Coordinates of C-alpha atoms and ligand atoms in Angstrom, one line a residue:
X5 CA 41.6 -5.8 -2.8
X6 CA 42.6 -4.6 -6.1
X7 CA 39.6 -4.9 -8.4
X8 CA 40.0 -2.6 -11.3
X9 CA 37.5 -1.6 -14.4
X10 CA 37.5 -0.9 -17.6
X11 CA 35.0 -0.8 -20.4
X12 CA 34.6 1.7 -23.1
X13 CA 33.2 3.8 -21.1
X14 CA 34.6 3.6 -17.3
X15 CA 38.5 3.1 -16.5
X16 CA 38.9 2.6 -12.4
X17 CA 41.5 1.3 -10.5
X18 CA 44.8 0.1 -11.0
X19 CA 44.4 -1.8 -14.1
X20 CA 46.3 -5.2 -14.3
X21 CA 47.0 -5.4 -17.7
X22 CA 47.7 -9.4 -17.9
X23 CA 44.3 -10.2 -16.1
X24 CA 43.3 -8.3 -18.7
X25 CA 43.9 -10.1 -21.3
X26 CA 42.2 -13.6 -19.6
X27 CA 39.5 -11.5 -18.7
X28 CA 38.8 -10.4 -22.5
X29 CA 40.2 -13.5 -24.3
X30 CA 42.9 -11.4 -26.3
X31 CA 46.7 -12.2 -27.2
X32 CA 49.7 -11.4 -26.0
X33 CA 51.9 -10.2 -28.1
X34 CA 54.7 -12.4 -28.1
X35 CA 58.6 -11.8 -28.6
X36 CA 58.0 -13.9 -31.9
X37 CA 55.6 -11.4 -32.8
X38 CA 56.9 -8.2 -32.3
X39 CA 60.1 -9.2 -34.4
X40 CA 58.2 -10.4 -37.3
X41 CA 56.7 -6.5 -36.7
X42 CA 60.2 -5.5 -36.7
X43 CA 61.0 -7.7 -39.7
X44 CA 58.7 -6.0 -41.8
X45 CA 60.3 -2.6 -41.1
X46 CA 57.9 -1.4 -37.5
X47 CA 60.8 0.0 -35.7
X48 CA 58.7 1.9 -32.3
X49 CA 59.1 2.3 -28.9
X50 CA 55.8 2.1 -28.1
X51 CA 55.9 -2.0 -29.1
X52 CA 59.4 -2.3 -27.7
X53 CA 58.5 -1.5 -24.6
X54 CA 54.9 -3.7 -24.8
X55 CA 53.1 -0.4 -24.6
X56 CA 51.3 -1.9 -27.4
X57 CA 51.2 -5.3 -25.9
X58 CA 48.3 -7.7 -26.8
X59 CA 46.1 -8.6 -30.5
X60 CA 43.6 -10.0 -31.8
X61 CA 44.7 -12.1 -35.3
X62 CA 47.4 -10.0 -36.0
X63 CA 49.2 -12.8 -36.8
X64 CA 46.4 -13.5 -39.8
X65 CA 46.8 -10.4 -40.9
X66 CA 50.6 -10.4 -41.5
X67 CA 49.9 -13.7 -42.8
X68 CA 47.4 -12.0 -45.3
X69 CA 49.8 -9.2 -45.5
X70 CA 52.9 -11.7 -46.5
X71 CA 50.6 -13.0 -49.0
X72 CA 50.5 -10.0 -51.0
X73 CA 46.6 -9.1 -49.5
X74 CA 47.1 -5.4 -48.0
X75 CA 45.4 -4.0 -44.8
X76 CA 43.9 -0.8 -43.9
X77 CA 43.9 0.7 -40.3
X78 CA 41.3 1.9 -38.4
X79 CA 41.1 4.0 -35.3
X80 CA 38.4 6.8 -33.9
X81 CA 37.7 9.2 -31.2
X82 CA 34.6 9.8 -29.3
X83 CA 34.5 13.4 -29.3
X84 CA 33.0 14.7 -26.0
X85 CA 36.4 16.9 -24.7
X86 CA 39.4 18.3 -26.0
X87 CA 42.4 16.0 -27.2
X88 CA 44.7 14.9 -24.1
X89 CA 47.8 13.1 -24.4
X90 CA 46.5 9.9 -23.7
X91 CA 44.2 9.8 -26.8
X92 CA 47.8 10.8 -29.0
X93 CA 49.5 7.2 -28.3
X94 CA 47.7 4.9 -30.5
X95 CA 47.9 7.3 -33.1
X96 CA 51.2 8.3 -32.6
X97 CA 51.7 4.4 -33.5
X98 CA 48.9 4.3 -36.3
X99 CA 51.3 7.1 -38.2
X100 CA 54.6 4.6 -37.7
X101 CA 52.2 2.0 -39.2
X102 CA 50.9 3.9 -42.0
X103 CA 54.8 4.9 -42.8
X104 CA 55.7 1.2 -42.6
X105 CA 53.0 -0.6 -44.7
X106 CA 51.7 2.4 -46.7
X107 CA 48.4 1.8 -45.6
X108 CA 45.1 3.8 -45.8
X109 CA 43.9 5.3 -42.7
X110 CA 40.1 5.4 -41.1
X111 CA 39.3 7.9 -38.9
X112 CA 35.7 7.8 -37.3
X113 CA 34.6 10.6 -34.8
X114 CA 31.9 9.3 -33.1
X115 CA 29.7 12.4 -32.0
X116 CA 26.7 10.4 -31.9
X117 CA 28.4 8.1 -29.2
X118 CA 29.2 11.0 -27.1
X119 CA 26.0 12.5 -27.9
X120 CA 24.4 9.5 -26.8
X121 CA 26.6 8.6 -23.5
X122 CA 27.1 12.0 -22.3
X123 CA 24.6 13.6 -19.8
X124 CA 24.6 17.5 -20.9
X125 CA 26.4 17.2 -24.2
X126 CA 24.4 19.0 -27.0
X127 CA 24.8 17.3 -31.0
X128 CA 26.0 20.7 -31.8
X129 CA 29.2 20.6 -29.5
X130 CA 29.9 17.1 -30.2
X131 CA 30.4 18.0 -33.5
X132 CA 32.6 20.9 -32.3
X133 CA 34.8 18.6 -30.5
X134 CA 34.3 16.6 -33.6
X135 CA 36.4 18.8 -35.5
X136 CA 38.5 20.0 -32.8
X137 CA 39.7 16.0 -32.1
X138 CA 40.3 15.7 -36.0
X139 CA 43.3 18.4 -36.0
X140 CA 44.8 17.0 -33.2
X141 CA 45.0 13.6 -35.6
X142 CA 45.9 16.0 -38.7
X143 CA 48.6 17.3 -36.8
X144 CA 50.6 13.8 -36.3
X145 CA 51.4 14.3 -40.1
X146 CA 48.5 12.0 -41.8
X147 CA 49.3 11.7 -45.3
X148 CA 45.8 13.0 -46.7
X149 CA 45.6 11.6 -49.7
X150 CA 45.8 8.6 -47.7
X151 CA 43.5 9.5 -45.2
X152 CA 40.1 9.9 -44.2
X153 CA 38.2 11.4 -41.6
X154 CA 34.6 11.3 -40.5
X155 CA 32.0 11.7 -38.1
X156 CA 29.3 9.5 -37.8
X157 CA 26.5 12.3 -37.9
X158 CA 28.0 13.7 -41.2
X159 CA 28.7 10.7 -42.7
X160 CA 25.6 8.6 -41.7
X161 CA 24.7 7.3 -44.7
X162 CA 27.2 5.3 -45.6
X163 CA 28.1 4.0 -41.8
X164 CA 24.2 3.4 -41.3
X165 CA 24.0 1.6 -44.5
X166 CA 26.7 -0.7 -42.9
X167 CA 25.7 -0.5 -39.3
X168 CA 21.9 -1.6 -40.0
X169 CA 23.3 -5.0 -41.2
X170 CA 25.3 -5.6 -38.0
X171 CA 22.8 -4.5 -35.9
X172 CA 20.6 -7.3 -37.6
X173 CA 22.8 -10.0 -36.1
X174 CA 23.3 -8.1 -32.7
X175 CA 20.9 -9.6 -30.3
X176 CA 19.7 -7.2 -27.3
X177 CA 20.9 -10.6 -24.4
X178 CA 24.4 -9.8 -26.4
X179 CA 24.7 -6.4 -25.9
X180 CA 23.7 -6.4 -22.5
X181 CA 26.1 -9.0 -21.4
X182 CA 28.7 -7.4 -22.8
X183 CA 28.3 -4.3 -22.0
X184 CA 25.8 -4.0 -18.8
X185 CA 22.9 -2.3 -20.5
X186 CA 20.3 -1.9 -17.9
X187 CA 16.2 -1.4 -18.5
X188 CA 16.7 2.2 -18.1
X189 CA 19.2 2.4 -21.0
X190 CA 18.3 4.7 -23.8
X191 CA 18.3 2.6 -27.4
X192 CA 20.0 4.4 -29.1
X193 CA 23.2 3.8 -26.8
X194 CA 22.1 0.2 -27.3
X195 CA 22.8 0.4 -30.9
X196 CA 26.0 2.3 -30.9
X197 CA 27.9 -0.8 -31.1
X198 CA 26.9 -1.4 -34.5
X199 CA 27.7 2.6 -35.6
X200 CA 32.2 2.0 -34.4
X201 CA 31.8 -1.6 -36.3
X202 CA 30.6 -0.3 -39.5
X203 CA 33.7 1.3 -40.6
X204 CA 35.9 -2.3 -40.2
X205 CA 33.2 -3.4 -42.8
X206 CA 33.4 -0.1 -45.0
X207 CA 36.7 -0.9 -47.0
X208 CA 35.2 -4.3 -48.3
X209 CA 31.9 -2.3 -49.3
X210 CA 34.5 0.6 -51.3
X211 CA 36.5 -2.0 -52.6
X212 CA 33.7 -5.1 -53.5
X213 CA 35.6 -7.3 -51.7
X214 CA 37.2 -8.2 -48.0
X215 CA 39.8 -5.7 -46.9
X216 CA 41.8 -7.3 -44.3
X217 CA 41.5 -4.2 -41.3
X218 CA 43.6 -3.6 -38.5
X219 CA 42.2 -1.7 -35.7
X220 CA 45.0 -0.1 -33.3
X221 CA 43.3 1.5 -30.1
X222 CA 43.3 1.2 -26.5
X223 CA 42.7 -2.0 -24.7
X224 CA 39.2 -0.5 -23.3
X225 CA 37.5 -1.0 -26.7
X226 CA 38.0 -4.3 -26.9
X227 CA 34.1 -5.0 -26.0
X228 CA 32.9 -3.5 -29.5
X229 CA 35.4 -5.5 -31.1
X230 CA 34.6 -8.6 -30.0
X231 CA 31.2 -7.8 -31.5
X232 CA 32.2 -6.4 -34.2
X233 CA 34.3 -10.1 -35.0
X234 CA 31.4 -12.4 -34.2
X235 CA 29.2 -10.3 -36.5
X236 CA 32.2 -10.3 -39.1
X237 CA 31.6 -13.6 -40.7
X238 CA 28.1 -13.9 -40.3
X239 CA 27.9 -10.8 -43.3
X240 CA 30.5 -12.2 -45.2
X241 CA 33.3 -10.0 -44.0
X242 CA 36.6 -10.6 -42.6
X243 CA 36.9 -10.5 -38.5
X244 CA 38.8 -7.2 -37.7
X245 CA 42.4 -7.8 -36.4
X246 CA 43.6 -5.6 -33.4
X247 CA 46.4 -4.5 -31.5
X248 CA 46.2 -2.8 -28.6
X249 CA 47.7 -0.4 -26.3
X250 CA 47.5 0.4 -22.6
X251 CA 45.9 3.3 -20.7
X252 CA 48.4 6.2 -20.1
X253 CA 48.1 7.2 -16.7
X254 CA 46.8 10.0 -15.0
X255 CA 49.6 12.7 -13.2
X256 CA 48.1 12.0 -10.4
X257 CA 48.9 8.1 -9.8
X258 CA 47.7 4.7 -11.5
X259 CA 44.9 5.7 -12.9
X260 CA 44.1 6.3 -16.6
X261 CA 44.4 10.2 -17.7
X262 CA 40.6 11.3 -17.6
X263 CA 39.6 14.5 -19.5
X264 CA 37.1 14.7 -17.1
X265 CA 39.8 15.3 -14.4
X266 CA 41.4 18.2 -16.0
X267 CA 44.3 19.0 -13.5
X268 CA 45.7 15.8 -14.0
X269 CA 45.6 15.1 -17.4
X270 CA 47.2 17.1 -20.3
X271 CA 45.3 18.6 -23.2
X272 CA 47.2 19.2 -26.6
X273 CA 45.3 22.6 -26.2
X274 CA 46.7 23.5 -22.7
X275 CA 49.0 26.3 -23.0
X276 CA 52.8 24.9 -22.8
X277 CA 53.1 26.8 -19.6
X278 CA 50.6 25.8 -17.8
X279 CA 51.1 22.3 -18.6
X280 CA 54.1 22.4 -17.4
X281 CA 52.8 23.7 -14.0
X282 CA 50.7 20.4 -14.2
X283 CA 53.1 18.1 -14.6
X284 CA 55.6 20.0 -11.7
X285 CA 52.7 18.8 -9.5
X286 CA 52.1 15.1 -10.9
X287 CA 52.5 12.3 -8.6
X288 CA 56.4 10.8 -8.1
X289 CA 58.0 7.6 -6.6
X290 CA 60.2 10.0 -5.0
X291 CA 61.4 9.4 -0.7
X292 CA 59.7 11.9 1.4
X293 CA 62.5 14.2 2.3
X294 CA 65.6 14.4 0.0
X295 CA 68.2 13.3 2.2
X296 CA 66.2 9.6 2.6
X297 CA 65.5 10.0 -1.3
X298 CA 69.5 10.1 -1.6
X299 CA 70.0 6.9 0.5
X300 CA 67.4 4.8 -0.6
X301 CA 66.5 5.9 -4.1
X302 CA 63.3 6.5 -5.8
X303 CA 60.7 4.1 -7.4
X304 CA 60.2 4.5 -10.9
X305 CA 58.0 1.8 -11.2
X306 CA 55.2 3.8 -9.6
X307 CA 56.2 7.4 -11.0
X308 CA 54.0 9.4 -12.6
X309 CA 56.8 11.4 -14.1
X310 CA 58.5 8.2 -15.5
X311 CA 55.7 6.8 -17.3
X312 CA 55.5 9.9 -19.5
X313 CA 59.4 9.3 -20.4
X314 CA 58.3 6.0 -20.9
X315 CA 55.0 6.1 -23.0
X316 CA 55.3 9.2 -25.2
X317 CA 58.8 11.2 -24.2
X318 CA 61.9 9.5 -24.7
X319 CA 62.0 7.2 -27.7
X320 CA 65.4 6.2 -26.9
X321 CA 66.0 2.8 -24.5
X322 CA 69.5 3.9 -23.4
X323 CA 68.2 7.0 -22.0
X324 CA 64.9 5.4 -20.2
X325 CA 67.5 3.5 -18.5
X326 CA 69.4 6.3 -17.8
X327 CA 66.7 8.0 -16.3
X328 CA 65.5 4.7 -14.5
X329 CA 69.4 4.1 -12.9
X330 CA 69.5 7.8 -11.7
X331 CA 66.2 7.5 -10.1
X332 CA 66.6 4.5 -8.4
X333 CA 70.3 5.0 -7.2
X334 CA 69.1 8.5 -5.6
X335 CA 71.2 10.4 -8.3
X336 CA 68.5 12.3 -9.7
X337 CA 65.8 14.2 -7.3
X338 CA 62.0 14.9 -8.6
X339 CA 62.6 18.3 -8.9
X340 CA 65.4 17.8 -11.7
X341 CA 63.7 15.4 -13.4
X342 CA 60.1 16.7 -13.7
X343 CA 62.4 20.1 -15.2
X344 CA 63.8 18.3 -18.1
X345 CA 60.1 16.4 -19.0
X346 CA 58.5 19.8 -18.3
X347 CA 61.1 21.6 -21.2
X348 CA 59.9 18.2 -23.5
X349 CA 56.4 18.5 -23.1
X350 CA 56.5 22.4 -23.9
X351 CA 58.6 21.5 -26.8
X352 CA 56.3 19.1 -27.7
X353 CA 52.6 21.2 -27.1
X354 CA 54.4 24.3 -29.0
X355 CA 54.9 22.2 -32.2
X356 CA 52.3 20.0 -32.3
X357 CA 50.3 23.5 -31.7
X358 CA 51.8 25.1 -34.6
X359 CA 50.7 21.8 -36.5
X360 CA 47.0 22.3 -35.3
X361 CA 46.7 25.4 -36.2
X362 CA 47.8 24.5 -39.8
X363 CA 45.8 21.4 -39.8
X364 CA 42.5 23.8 -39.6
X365 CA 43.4 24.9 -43.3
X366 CA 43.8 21.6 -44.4
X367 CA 40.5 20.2 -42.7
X368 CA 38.6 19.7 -46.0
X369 CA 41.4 17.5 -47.6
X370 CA 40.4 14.9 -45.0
X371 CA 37.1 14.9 -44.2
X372 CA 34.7 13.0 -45.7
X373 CA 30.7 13.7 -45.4
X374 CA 27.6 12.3 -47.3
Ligands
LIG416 N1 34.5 4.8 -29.0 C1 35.8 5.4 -29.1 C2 35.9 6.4 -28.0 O1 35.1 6.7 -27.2 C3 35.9 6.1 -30.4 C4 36.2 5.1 -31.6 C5 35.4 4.9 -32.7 C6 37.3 4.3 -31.7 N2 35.9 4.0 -33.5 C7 37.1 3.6 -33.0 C8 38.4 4.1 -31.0 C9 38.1 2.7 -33.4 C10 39.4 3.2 -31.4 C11 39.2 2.5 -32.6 O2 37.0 7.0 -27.9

């Protein structure tokens, strides 16, 4: 029995990515595709390696695109924890985009959500975490006159003005069948849908006329999107495109990295140390003694340690392999290989560190309130 879950809210089990896309009627994304991606200059590991891996009418929009129509992109963050490494991949890959296609950049914090969805949270520290979420995105290098950041609470009036006219086409059977909504929900959660499509529509309202968007995000928000498209045309808009990644997984196995499992997961705000510690105890495909590890090899394909060389830690295909061939021919133990991702991911928490704090200065030149 393998059944696995994932909605916006809940990832459980060992997700099976391809039953995933049947379940939620997206696209693969195809060999053709990801070299017309190439083609127009999207060189990235992250779709090499089918990290990114499925779309919705991303082939219209590089059809738009090729047609001299530009996109925008759009991405967010609900705001109810300090920034982990998971969160960091489909913006990691927003920032290659915005390079590529010189595109502007959306960024909604969605306080209210968490707000909203999270027993205990108060307004006031969703809105801390707000701000907190929104250097971790500064810090990737966001071009800020290119660039804009907001949360939903401090920029109501413009999303609301939006999100009313959505919510006018969004039946209460709809939401609940998409989403699970029982009696007992509280409305406002009910709504919410409405509040993370508003900004798809929010270019067209700047502009006076359809923006071609492209959401990149994580397979788990699918279900707003789908709302979010059949709403699209009935308001005169253009359906969102997406493209989406997968969940990176928690040290301690298959499942997602969860903030709310701190020891497994790693926080761009965890001292590099100390992270480090967490990862020497993440899960391995390693033998259980060394000498059997030497004869028969580890497994990669269920490491912990592997899939953070693989998602986010070694751009470069040659060396993956390398690390894979070592693995699995018992060259390499555990040990020596969590040592050299532990020396990455310090390098990596120092600097992107150092970004955040400078990011705090430059807070202003991105956010956007009304
Ligand atoms: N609901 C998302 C979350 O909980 C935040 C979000 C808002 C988002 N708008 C988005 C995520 C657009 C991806 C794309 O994290």
């Amino acid at each position: 029995m393998n059944e696995f879950v994932v909605t916006p809210w809940e990832v459980k089990g060992e997700i099976d990515y391809q039953k995933l896309i049947k379940r939620f009627g997206t696209q693969l994304i195809t060999d053709q595709l990801a070299g017309r991606l190439e083609r127009h200059g999207v060189d990235h590991w992250m779709l090499r390696r089918r990290i990114f891996y499925s779309h919705r009418d991303l082939v219209w929009l590089l059809n738009r695109y090729d047609q001299k129509e530009p996109f925008v992109l759009y991405t967010g963050r609900g705001p109810s924890e300090n920034t982990h490494l998971g969160h960091l991949m489909p913006w990691i890959f927003l920032r290659h985009l915005q390079d590529v296609f010189g595109t502007k950049v959306y960024f909604q914090l969605t306080d209210d959500e968490k707000y909203l969805f999270k027993p205990g949270l108060t307004m006031e520290r969703a809105r801390w975490f707000a701000h907190e979420n929104a250097l971790d995105f500064i810090a990737l290098g966001f071009d800020p006159t290119k660039t804009v950041i907001f949360s939903d609470l401090d920029y109501a009036k413009s999303l609301y003005n939006i999100a009313v006219r959505v919510a006018k086409k969004v039946t209460y059977s709809t939401t609940k069948a998409v989403f699970g909504f029982a009696e007992s929900t509280n409305v406002g959660r009910i709504f919410f849908t409405c509040m993370q499509s508003a900004p798809a529509f929010l270019p067209s309202e700047e502009e006076g006329k359809n923006v071609p968007c492209l959401i990149p995000c994580a397979i788990d928000q699918d279900a707003h999107w789908r709302i979010t498209r059949d709403v699209a045309p009935l308001l005169g808009y253009y359906k969102p495109a997406t493209i989406y990644c997968k969940l990176l997984p928690s040290l301690a196995g298959p499942g997602k990295m969860s903030a709310s499992i701190p020891e497994t997961s790693i926080f761009t705000t965890d001292e590099p140390a100390a992270a480090r510690k967490k990862l020497e105890r993440g899960f391995t495909g390693g033998g259980v003694s060394i000498a059997e590890q030497k004869r028969l090899g580890g497994k990669p394909e269920v490491c912990s340690i592997y899939r953070y060389y693989q998602f986010l830690f070694e751009p470069d295909d040659k060396k993956l392999n390398k690390i894979y061939e070592e693995c699995r021919s018992g060259e390499m133990m555990c040990g020596e290989c969590k040592k050299r991702l532990g020396a990455r991911l310090e390098k990596f928490l120092t600097e992107h560190q150092r970004q955040r704090a400078r990011a705090r200065e430059r807070l202003d030149d991105f956010l956007v309130m009304d």
